[in-house]
Coordinates of C-alpha atoms in Angstrom, one line a residue:
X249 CA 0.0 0.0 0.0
X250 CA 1.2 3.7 -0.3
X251 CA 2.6 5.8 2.0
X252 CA 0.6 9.0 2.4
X253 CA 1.9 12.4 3.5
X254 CA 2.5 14.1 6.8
X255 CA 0.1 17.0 6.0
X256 CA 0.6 20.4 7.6
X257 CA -2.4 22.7 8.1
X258 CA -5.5 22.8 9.9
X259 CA -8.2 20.2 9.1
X260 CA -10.7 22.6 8.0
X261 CA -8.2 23.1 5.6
X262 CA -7.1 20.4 4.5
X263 CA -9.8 18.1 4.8
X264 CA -11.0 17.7 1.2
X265 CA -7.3 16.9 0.4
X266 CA -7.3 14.3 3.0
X267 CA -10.4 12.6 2.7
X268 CA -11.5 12.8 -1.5
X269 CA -8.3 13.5 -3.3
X270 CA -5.8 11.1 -1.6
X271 CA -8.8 8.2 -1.2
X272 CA -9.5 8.7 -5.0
X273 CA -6.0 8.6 -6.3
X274 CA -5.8 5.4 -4.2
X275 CA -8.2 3.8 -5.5
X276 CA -7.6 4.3 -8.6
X277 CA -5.2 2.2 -10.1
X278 CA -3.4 -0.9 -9.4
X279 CA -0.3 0.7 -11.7
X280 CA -0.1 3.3 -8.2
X281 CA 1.5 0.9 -6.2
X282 CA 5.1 2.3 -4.5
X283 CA 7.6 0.1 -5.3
X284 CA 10.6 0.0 -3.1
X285 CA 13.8 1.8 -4.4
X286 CA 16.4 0.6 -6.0
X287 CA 20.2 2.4 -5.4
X288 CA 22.1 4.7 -3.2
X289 CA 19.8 6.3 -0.2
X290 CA 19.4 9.3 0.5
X291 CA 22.4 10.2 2.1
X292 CA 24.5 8.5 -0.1
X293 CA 23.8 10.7 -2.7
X294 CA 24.9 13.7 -0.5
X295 CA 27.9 12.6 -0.5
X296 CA 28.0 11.5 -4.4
X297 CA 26.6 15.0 -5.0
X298 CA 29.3 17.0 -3.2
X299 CA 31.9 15.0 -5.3
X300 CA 30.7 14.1 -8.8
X301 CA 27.6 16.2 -9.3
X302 CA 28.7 19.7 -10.8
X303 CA 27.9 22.6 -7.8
X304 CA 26.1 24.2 -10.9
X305 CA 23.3 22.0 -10.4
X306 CA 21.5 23.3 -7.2
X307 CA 18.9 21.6 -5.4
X308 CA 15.9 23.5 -5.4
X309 CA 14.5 22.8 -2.1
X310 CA 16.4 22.7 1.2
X311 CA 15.0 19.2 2.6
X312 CA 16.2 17.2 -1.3
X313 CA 14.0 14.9 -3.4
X314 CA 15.5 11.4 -4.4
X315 CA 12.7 11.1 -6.4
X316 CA 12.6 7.0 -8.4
X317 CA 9.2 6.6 -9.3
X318 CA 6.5 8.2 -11.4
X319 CA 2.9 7.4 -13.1
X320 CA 0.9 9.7 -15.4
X321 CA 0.8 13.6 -13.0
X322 CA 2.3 11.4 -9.9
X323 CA 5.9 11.1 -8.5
X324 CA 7.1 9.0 -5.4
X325 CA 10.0 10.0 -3.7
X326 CA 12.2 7.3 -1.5
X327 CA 10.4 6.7 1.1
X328 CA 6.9 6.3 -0.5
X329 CA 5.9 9.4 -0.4
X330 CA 3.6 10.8 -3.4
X331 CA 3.7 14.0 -4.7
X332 CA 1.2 15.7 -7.6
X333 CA 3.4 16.7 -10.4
X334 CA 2.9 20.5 -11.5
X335 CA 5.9 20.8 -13.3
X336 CA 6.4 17.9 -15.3
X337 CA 10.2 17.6 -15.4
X338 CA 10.3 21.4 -15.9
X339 CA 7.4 21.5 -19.3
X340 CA 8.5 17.9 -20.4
X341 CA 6.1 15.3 -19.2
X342 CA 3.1 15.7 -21.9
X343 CA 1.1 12.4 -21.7
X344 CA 2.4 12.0 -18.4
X345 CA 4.9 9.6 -16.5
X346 CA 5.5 6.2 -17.5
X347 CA 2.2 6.5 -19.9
X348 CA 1.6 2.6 -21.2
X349 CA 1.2 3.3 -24.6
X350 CA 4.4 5.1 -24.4
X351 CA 6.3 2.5 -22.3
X352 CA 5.5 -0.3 -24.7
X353 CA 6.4 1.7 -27.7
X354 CA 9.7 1.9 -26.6
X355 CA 9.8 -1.9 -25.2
X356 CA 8.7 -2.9 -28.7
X357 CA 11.6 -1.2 -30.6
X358 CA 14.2 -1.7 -27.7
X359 CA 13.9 -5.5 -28.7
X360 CA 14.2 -5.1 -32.3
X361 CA 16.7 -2.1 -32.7
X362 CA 18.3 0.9 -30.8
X363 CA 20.0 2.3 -33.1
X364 CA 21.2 3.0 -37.0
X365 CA 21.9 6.7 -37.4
X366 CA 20.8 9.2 -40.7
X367 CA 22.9 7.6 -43.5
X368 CA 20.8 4.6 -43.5
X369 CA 16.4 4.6 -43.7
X370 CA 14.8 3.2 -40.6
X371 CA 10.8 2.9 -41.1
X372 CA 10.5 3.9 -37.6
X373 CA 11.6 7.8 -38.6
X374 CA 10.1 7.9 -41.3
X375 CA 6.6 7.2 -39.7
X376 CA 6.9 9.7 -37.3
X377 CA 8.8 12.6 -39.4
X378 CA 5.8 12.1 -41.7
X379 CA 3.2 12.1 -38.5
X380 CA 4.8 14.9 -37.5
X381 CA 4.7 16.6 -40.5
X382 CA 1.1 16.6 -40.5
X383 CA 0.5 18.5 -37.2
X384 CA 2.2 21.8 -39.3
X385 CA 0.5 24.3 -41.3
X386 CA 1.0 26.0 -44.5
X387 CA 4.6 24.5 -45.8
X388 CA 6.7 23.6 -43.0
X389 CA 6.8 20.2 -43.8
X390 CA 10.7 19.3 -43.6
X391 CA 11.8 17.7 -40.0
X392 CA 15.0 18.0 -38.9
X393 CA 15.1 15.7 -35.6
X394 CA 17.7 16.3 -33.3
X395 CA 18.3 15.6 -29.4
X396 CA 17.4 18.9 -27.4
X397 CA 15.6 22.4 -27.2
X398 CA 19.3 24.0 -27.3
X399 CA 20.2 22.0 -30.2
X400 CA 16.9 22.3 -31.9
X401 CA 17.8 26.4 -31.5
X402 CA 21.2 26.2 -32.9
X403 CA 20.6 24.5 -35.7
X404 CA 17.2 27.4 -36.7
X405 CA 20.1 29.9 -36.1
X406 CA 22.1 28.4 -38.3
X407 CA 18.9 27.6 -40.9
X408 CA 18.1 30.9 -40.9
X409 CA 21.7 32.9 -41.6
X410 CA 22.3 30.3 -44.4
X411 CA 18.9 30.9 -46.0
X412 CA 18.9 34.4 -45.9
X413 CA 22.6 35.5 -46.2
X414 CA 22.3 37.5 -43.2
X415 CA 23.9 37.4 -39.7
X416 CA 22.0 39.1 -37.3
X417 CA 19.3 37.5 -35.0
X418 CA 16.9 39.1 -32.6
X419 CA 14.8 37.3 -29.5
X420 CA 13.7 39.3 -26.5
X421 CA 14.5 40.7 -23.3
X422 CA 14.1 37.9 -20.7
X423 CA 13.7 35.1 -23.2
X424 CA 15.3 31.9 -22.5
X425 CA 16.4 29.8 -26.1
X426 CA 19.4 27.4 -24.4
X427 CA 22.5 27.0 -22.9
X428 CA 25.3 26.4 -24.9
X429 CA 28.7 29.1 -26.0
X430 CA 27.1 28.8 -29.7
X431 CA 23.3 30.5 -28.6
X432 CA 24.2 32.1 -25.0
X433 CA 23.5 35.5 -27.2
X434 CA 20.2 34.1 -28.1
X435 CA 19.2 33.8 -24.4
X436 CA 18.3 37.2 -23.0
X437 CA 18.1 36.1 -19.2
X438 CA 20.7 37.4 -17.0
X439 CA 20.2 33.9 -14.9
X440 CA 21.7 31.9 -17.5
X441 CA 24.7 34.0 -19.1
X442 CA 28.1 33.7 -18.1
X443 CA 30.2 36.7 -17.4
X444 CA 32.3 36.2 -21.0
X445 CA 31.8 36.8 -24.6
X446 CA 29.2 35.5 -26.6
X447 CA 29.2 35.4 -30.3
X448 CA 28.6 38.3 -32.2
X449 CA 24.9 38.9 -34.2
X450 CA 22.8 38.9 -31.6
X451 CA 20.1 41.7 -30.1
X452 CA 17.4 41.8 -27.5
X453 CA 14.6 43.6 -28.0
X454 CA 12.0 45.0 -25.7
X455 CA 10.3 42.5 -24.0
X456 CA 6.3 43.2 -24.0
X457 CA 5.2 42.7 -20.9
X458 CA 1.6 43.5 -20.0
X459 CA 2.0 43.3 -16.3
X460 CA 5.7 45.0 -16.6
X461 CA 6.0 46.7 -19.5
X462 CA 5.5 50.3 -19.9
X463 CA 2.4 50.7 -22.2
X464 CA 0.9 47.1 -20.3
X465 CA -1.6 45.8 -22.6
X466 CA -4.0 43.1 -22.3
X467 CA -3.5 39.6 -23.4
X468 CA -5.2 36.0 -24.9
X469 CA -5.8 35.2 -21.1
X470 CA -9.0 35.2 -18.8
X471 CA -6.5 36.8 -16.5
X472 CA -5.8 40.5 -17.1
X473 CA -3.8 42.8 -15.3
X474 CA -5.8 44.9 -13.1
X475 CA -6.7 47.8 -14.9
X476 CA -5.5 46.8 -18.2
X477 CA -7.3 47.2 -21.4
X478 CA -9.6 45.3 -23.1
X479 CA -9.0 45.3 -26.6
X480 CA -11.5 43.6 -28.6
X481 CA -9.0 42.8 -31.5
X482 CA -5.0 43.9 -31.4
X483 CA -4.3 45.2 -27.9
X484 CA -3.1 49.2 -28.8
X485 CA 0.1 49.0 -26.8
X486 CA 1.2 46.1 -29.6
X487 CA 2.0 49.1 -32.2
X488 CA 4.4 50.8 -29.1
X489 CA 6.3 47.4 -28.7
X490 CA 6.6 46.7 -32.2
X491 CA 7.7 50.6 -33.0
X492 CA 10.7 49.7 -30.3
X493 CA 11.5 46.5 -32.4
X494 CA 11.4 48.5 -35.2
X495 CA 14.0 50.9 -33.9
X496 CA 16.4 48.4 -33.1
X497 CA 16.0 46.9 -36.5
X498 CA 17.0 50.8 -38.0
X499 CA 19.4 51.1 -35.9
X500 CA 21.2 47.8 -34.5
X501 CA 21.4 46.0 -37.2
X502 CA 22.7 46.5 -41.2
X503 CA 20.3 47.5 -43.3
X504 CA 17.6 45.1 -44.9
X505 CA 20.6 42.6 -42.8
X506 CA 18.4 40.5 -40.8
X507 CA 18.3 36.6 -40.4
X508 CA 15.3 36.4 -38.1
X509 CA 13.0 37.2 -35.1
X510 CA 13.2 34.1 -32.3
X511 CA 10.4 34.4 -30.3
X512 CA 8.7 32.1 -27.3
X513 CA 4.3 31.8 -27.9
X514 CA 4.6 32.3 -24.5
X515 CA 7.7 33.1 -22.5
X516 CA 8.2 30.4 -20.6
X517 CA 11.4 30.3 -18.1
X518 CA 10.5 34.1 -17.9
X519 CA 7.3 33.0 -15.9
X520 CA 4.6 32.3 -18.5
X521 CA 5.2 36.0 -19.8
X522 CA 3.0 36.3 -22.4
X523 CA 2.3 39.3 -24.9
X524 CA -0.2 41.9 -25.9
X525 CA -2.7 40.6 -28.7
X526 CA -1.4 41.1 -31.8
X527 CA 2.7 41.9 -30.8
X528 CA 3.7 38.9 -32.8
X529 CA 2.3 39.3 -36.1
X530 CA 2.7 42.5 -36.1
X531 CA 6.8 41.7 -35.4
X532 CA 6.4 39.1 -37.8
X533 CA 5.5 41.7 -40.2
X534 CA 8.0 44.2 -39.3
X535 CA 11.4 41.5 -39.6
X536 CA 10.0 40.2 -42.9
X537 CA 10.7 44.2 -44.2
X538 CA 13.5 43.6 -43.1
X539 CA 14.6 40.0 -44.8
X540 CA 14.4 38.3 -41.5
X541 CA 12.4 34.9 -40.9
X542 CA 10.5 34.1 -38.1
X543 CA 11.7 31.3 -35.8
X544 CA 8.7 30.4 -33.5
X545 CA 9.9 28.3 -30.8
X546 CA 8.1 25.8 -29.1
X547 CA 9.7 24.1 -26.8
X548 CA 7.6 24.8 -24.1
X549 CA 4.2 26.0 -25.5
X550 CA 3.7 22.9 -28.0
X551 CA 1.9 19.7 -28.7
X552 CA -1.5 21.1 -28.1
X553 CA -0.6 22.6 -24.1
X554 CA -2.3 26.1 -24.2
X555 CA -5.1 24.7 -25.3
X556 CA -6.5 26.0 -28.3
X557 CA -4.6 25.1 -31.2
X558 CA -1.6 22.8 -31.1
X559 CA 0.8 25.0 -31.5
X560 CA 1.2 28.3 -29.7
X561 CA 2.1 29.7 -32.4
X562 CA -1.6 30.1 -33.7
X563 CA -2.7 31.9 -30.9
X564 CA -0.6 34.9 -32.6
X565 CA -2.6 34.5 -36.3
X566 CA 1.3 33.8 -37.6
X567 CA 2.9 31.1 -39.7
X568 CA 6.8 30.6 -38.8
X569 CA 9.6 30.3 -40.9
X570 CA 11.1 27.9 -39.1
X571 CA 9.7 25.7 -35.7
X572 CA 11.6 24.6 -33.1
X573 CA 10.1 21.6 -30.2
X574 CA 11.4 19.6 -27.9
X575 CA 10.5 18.3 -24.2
X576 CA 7.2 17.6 -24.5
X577 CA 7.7 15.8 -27.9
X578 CA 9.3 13.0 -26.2
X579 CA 7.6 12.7 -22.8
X580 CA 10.9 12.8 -20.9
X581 CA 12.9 11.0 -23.4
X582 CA 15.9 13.1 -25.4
X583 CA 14.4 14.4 -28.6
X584 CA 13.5 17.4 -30.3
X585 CA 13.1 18.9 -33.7
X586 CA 13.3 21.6 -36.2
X587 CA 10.3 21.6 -39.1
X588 CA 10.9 23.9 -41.4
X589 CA 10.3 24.6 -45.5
X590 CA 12.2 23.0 -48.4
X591 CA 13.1 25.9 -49.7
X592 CA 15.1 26.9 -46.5
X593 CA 16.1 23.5 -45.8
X594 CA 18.0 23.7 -49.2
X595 CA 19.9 26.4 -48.2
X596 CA 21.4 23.6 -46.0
X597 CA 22.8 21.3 -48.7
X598 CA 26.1 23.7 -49.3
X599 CA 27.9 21.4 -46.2
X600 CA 27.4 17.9 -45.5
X601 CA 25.1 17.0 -42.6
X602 CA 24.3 14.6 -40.4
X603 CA 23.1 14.2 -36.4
X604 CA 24.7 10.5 -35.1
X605 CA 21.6 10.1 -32.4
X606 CA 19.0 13.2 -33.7
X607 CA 15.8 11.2 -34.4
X608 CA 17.4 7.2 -33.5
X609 CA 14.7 4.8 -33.7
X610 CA 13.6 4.8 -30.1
X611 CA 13.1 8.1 -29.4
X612 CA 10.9 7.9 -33.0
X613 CA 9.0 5.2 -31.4
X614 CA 8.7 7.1 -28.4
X615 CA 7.5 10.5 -30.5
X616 CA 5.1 8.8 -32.3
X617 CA 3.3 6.9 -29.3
X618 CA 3.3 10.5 -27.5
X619 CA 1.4 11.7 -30.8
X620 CA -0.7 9.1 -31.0
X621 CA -1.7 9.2 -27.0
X622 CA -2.1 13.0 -27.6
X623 CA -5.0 12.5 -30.2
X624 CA -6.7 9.1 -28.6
X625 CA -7.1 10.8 -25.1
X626 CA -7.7 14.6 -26.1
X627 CA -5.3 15.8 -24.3
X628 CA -5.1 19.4 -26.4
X629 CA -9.2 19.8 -24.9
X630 CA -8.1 18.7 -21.9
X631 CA -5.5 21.2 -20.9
X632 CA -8.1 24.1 -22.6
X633 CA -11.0 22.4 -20.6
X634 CA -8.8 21.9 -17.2
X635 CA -6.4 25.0 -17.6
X636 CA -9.8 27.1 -17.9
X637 CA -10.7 26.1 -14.6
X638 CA -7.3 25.9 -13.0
X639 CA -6.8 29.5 -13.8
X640 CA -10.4 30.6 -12.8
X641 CA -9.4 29.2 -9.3
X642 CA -6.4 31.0 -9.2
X643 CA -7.8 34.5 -10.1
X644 CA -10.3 33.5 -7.1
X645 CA -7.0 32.5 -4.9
X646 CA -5.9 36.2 -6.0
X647 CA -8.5 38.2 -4.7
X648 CA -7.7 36.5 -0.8
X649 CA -3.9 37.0 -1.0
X650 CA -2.3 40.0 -2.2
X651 CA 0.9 38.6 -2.9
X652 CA -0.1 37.1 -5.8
X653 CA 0.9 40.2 -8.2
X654 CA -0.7 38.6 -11.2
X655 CA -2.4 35.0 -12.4
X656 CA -1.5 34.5 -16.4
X657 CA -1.2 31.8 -18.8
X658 CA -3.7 29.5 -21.2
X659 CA -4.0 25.9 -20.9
X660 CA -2.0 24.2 -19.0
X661 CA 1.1 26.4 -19.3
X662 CA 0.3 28.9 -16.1
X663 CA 1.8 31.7 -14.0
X664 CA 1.5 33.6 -10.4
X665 CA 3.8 36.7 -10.1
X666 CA 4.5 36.5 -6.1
X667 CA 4.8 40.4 -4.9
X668 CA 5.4 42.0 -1.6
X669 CA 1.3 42.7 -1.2
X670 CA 0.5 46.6 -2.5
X671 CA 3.6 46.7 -4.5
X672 CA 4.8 45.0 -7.6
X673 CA 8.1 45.0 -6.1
X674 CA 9.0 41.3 -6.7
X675 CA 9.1 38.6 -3.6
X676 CA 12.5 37.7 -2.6
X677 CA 13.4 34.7 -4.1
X678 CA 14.2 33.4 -0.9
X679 CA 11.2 34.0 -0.1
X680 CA 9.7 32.1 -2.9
X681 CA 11.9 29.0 -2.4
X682 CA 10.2 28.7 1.5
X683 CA 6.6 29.0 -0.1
X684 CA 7.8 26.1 -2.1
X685 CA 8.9 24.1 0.6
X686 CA 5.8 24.5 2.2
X687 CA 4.2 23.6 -1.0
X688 CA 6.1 20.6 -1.5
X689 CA 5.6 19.6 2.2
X690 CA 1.8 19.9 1.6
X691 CA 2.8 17.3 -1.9
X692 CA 2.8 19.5 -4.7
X693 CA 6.0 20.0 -6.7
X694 CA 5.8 23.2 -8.7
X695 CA 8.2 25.6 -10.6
X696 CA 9.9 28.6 -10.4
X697 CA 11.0 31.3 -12.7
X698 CA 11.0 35.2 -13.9
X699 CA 13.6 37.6 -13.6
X700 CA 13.5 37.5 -10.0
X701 CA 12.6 34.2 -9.4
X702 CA 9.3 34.7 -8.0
X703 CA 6.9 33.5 -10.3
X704 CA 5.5 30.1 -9.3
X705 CA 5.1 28.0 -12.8
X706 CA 2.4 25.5 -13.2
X707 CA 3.0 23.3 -16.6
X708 CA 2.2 19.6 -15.1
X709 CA 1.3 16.5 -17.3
X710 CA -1.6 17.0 -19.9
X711 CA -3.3 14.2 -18.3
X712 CA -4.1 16.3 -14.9
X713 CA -8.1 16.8 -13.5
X714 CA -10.2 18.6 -11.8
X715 CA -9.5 16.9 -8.2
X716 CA -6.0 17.6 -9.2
X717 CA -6.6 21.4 -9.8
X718 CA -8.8 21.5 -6.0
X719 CA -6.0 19.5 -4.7
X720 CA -3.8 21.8 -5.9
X721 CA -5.6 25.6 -4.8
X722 CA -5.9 24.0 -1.5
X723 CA -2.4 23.8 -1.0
X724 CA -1.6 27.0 -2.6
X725 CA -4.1 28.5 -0.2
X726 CA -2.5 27.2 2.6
X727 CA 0.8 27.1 2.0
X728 CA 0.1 31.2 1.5
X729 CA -1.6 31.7 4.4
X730 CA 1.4 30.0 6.6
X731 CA 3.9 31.9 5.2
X732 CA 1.7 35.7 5.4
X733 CA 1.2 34.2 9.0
X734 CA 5.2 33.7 9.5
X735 CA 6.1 37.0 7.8
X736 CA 3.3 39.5 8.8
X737 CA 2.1 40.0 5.2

């Protein structure tokens, strides 16, 4: 049997939590079972940690996770311990952890073959390239599969200056595209660039922000910033931001130089950031003037997670150049991809090219069972139909705690801005990380991101439910009330 949490909080609280959602979680599947662990304990790892783990990878909470166990939005840590999955791996788990269909897709091929690399045809790609394929509009219809988001980036970067002729590339302020020394430019987040050069060709442009920004604006969200507009169409603050992108492209860049515009649906390690209606066609439009393509990239926002379209992309009325995905596309396992038109992928052809494990046949396997389990179980309505009430609770959760600065987000791919209450001065990011301990005590696991670190990001598994989402504002609500109780807020 399972080993249920230590809950802090008063009963009142807590009771639904207690009594429905752990009794129904129970109960309802054999598959739930905790199975014992298997490898170093806990302490163990401490000690492996402090002398083979790089010190660059942090723990994120103060009391660690060994976490060795997972099924569909659920995780269990070493000693039993279950834990609702809001983060999914941070905006990787799509179908959700250990999904059958997806487990015996990759036992089937495992047995048969691992691996062959490009130079030879394996039918295995070539189902799912051409599966794949068929989720794209207009003419992006060439796959390029390669092994991560970062990768998926350099390689558009490199797409787009060979197609085009021209150097320069554009994302924007606060955007996060990879880590690597090839694309650290790309990235605009302070957080993840190392004090030395990058390469050259890069600019950031003004980030629009509606909560932040200087003109605001109102967004595709039932969420808007208190005392925002509410533009029927195009949001009027997306000419201002676009007029700033336009100034950098007359004065930043060579004339008529451009390679492209990289630019997150929604902003995603940026804390769900998302845009004023109409900012990205409208940029679209302005970087085409200028010779530049648009690289939409969906690393986060994809395979149907915000709900109303597949992509994120056609929440903004645009069609890319060039696409990039990864994380979700493989439900945890390492693969990503570029889709992009022949006419740009020909530009390619002037080197020789090849990825050695970009696309092997298990992670194709695995890709296409994720595709597959996407479309039998709905998933797409799912995270519009369960994100719409998810984020109706929050903006309810809102209006009883004031440090909750602003609730954002569509589908499944959510945001609260934690503030010190009557300011929009950000919460110390210390201060975040002990609201997250108490959320995790409570057994929730949830993100964190934004500039300041104080934006508490909810992407879990597509498969999540309604009990989940109660589950889940319970928690928040206590978890908020504990700490305003602890620091006088």
């Amino acid at each position: 049997m399972l080993n249920h949490f230590n809950i802090v909080g008063t009963k009142e609280n807590l009771a639904y939590k207690q009594s429905d959602y752990y009794t129904k979680i129970t109960d309802d599947s054999d598959e739930m079972t905790h199975q014992a662990i298997k490898g170093p304990s806990l302490q163990q790892t401490d000690k492996i940690k402090s002398e083979n783990i790089p010190p660059a990878l942090y723990n994120i909470y103060k009391k660690p996770l060994l976490l060795h166990q997972g099924h569909m939005q659920y995780l269990f840590d070493h000693e039993g311990r279950r834990f609702l999955d809001l983060f999914g791996g941070i905006v990787t788990v799509s179908v959700g952890h250990c999904h059958p269909k997806v487990v015996s897709a990759l036992q089937d091929q495992i047995h048969n073959l691992w691996h062959t690399t490009t130079i030879y045809r394996q039918p295995r790609i070539y189902e799912y390239v051409e599966h794949l394929a068929s989720k794209m509009p207009g003419d992006l219809k060439v796959v390029y599969l390669v092994n991560s988001g970062t990768e998926a980036n350099d390689l558009a970067t490199l797409l787009a200056r060979a197609y085009t002729g021209n150097q320069d590339i554009i994302s924007l302020q606060s955007s996060y595209h990879g880590y690597s020394s090839a694309i650290m430019g790309l990235t605009a987040s302070q957080s993840y660039r190392m004090p030395m050069p990058v390469p050259a060709g890069f600019h950031h442009a003004m980030l629009p922000d509606p909560y932040r920004g200087i003109w605001g604006g109102c967004r595709d969200s039932l969420s808007q910033v208190p005392g925002s507009c509410h533009c029927p169409g195009d949001c009027v603050t997306s000419d201002k931001y676009v007029h700033q992108l336009e100034e950098l492209l007359g004065n930043s860049v060579p004339a008529g130089r451009i390679a492209a515009l990289f630019a997150e649906s929604i902003q995603g390690v940026n804390g769900t950031v998302q845009f004023p209606k109409g900012y990205l066609r409208k940029a679209h439009e302005a970087v085409k003037k200028h010779g530049g393509l648009l690289v939409s990239d969906e690393v986060q926002t994809g395979f149907g997670r915000t709900g109303d379209f597949f992509w994120g992309f056609e929440t903004h009325g645009v069609v890319p150049d060039i696409v990039t995905m990864a994380k979700g596309i493989g439900n945890g396992f390492p693969l990503a991809a570029v889709v992009t038109t022949k006419a740009i992928a020909e530009a390619h052809t002037r080197a020789t090219y090849f990825n050695t494990f970009g696309g092997n046949p298990l992670a194709a396997a695995v890709g296409k069972a994720v595709l597959e389990v996407l479309e039998e179980e709905n998933l797409q309505e799912n995270c519009k139909v369960t994100g719409k009430y998810f984020i109706e609770q929050l903006m309810q959760l809102q209006k009883e705690h004031a440090m909750i600065g602003d609730v954002r987000g569509k589908g499944l791919m959510l945001g609260l801005e934690l503030v010190k209450p009557g300011t929009k001065d950000p919460l110390e990011i210390t201060e975040t990380a002990e609201i997250m301990e108490i959320i995790k005590d409570l057994g929730i696991l949830i993100g964190r991101g934004g500039r300041w670190g104080n934006v508490l990001r909810i992407k879990p598994p597509m498969c999540i439910n309604k009990e989940d989402v109660d589950f889940t504002i319970s928690a928040l609500d206590q978890s908020f009330k504990q700490f305003e109780n602890i620091c006088q807020y």
